[in-house]
Coordinates of C-alpha atoms in Angstrom, one line a residue:
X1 CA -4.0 -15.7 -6.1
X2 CA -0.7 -15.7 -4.1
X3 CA 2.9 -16.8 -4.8
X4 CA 4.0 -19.6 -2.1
X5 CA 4.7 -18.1 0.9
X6 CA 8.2 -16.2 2.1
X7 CA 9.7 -16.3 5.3
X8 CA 9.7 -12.7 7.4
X9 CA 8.0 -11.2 4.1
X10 CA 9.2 -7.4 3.1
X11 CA 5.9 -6.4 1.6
X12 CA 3.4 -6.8 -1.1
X13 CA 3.6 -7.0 -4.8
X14 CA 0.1 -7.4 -6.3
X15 CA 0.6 -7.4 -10.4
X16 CA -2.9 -6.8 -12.4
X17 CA -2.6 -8.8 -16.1
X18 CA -3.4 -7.6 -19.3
X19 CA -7.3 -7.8 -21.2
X20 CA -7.8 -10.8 -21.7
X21 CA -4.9 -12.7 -19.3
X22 CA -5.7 -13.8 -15.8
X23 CA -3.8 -13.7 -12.5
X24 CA -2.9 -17.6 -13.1
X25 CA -0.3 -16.4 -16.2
X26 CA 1.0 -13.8 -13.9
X27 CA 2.2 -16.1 -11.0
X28 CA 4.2 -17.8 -13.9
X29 CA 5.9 -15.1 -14.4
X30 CA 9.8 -13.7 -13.9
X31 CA 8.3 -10.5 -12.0
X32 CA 6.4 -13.4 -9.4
X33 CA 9.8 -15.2 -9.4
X34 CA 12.0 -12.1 -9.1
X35 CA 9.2 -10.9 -6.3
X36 CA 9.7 -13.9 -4.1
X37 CA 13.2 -14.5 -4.2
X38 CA 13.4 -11.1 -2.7
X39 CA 11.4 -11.6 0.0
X40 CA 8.2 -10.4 -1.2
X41 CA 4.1 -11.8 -1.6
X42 CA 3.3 -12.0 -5.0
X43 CA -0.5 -11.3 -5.1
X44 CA -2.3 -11.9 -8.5
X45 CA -5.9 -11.3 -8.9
X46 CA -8.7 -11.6 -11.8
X47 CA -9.8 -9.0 -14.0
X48 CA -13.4 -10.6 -14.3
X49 CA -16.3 -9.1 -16.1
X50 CA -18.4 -11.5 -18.1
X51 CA -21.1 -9.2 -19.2
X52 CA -18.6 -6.4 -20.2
X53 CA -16.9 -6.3 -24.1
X54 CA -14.0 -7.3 -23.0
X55 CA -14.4 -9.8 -20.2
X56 CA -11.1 -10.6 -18.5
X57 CA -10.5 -7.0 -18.2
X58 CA -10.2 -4.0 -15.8
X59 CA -13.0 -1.9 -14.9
X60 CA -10.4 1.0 -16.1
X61 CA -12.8 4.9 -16.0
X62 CA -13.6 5.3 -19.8
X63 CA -16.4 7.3 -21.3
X64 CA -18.6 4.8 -23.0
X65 CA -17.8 2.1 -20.7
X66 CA -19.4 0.2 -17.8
X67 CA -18.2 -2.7 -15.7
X68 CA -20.7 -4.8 -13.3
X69 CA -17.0 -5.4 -10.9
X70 CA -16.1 -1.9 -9.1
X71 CA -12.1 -3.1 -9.0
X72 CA -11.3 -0.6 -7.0
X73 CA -12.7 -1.5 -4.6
X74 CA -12.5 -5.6 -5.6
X75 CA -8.4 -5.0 -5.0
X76 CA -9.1 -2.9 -1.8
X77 CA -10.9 -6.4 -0.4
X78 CA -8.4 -8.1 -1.8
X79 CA -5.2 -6.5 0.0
X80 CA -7.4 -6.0 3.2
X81 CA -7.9 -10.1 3.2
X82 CA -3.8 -10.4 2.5
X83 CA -3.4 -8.1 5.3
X84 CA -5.7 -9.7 7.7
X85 CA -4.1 -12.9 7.2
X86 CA -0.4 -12.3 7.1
X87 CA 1.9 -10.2 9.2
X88 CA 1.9 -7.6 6.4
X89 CA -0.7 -5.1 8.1
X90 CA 1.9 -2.4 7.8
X91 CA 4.5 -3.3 4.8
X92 CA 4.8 -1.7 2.1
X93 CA 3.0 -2.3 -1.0
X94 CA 3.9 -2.0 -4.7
X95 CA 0.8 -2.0 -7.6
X96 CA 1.9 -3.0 -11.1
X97 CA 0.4 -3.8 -14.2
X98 CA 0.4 -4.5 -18.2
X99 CA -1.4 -2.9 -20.7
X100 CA -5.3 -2.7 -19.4
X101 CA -3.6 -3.9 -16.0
X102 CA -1.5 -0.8 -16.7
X103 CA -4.4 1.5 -17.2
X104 CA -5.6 -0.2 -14.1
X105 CA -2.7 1.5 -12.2
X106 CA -2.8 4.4 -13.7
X107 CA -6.7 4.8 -12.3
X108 CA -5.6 3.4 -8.8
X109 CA -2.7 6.0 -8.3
X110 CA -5.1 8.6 -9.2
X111 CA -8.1 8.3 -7.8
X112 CA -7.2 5.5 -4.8
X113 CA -3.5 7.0 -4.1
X114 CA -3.7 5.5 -0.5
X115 CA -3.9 1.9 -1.8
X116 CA -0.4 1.2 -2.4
X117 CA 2.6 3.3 -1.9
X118 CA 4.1 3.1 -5.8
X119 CA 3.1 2.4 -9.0
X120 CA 4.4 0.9 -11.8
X121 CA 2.1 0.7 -14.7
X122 CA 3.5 -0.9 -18.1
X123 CA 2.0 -0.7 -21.4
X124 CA -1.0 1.2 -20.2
X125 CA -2.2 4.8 -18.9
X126 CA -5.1 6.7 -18.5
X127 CA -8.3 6.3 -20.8
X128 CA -10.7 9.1 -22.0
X129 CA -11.7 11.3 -20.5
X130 CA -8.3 12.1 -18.6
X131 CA -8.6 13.4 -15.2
X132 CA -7.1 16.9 -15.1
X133 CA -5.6 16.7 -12.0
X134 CA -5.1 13.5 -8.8
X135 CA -6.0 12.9 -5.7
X136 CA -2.9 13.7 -4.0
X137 CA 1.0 13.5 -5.4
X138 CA 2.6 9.9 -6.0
X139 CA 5.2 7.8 -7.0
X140 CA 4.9 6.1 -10.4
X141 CA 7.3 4.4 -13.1
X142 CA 5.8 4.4 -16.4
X143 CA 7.7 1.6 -18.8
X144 CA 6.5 1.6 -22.1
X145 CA 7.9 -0.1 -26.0
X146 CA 8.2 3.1 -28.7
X147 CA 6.9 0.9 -31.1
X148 CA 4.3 -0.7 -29.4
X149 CA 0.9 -0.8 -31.8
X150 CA -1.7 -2.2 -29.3
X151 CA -1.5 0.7 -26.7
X152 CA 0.3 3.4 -28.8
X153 CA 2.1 6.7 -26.5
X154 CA -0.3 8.5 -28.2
X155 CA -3.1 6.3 -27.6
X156 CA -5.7 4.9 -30.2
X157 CA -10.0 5.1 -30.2
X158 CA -12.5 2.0 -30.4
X159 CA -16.0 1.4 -31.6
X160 CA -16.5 4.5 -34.1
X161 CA -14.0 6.5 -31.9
X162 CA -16.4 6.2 -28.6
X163 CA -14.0 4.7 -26.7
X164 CA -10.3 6.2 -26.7
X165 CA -7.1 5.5 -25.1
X166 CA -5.5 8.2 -23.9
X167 CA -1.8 9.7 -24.5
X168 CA 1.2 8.8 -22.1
X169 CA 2.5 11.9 -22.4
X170 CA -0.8 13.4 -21.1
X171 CA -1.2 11.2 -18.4
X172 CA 2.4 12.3 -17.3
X173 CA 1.5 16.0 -17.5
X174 CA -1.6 15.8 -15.7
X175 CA 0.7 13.8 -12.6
X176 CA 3.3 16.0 -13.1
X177 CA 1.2 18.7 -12.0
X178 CA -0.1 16.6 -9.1
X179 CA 3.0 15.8 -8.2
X180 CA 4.0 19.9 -8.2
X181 CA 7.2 19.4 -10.9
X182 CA 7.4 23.1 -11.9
X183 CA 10.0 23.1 -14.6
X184 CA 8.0 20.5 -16.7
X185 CA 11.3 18.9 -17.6
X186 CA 12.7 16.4 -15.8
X187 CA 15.7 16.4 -13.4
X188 CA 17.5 14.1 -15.3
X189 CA 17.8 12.2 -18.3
X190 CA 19.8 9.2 -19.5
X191 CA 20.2 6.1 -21.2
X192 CA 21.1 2.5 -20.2
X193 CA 21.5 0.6 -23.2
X194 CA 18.4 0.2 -25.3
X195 CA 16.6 2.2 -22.6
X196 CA 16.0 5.5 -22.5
X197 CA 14.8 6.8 -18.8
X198 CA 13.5 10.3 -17.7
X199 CA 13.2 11.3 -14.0
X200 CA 11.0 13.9 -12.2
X201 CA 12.6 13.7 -8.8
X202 CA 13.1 17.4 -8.2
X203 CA 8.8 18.2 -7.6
X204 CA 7.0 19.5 -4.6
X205 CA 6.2 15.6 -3.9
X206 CA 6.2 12.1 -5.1
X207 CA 8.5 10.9 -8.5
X208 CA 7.9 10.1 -11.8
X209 CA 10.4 7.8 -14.0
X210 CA 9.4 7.0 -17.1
X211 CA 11.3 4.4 -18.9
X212 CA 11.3 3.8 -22.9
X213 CA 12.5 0.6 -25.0
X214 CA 12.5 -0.1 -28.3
X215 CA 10.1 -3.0 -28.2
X216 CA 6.0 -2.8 -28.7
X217 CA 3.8 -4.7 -26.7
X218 CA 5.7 -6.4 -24.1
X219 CA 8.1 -5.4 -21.5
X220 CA 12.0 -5.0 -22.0
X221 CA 14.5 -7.1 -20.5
X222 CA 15.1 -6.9 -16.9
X223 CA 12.1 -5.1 -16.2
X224 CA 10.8 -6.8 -13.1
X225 CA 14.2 -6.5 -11.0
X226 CA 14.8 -2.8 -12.3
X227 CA 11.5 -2.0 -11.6
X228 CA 11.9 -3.5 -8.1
X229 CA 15.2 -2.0 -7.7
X230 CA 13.2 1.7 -7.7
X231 CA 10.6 0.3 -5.7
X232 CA 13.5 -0.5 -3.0
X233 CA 15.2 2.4 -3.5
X234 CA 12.4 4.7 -2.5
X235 CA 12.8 3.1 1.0
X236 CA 9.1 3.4 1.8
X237 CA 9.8 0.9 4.9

């Protein structure tokens, strides 16, 4: 699904909702109205897997978990049909998400880095088993609530522990070591409010920002212009 058109688009937003959402809730949303009045197309598609547990879902690489839909490759067709039928074959494309969505990104950036050319995940990361190392280095910003129960930093298991989320902070190590960022730490760290940012821009390649809030499940204030303000400011075009 696709946010009314724009004139002389810049590029491509495509935003993957959370379990049990669809693309419909997302095109309702401030990021698809902050998206468009910049001059973007706001692409939306369904998580669908109706034999799966959860059904409007990702099909996010988890031991103990299959999916009948290979998304990857679903939002590969996906931004190849946007492409073939816009004047967008070579703009710029940004790949967010929430929670499972989130996760979603989290697998793309790895594992498909050449889909889009950032990623901003929110509320989700990485699933068990963790990969211990990506395809090639990226740029990502991770947002995510300190007190956020349903995806926890330091992730959570399912079923009699068979199925577990996995921990922010280990997803960030194992990109920070895609990504070459030798000292660990990052470059810079400040605060904005109730925000409380961390920058890797100092690696071999790619960045990573992470941004905290003092929320849970959701995403803070402002989110979908800030997080289209880095996207900008990478000036990818």
């Amino acid at each position: 699904m696709i946010y009314p058109e724009v004139p002389e688009p810049l590029g491509i937003v495509m935003h993957l909702h959370g379990g049990g959402s669809t693309g419909a809730s997302a095109l309702k949303s401030g990021l698809a109205g902050e998206a468009h009045s910049r001059g973007y197309i706001f692409v939306a598609p369904n998580g669908e897997h109706p034999e799966a547990r959860w059904t409007k879902d990702w099909s996010v690489r988890a031991d103990n978990m299959e999916f009948e839909r290979d998304d990857a490759e679903f939002l590969a067709r996906v931004l190849t049909d946007i492409r073939s039928n816009t004047d967008l074959s070579e703009a710029p494309v940004l790949l967010s998400g929430f929670s499972r969505g989130g996760s979603m990104v989290w697998n793309m950036a790895c594992w498909q880095p050449e889909f889009a050319d950032a990623y901003a995940p929110l509320a989700g990361a990485f699933w068990e088993r963790l990969p211990t190392r990506c395809v090639q280095p990226l740029y990502l910003f991770h947002t995510h609530g300190w007190t956020d129960r349903v995806v926890p930093l330091e992730g959570r298991s399912f079923f009699d522990d068979t199925v577990v989320q996995g921990d922010v902070w280990a997803s960030l190590k194992v990109l920070r070591e895609t990504n070459g960022c030798g000292k660990r730490q990052p470059e810079t760290s400040t605060f904005d409010g109730e925000l409380w940012l961390r920058h890797w821009t100092d690696c071999d390649a790619g960045r990573i920002d992470l941004m905290l809030h003092k929320g849970g499940h959701s995403a803070p204030e402002g989110w979908g212009p800030r997080m289209l303000d880095w996207f900008e400011e990478l000036e990818l075009r």
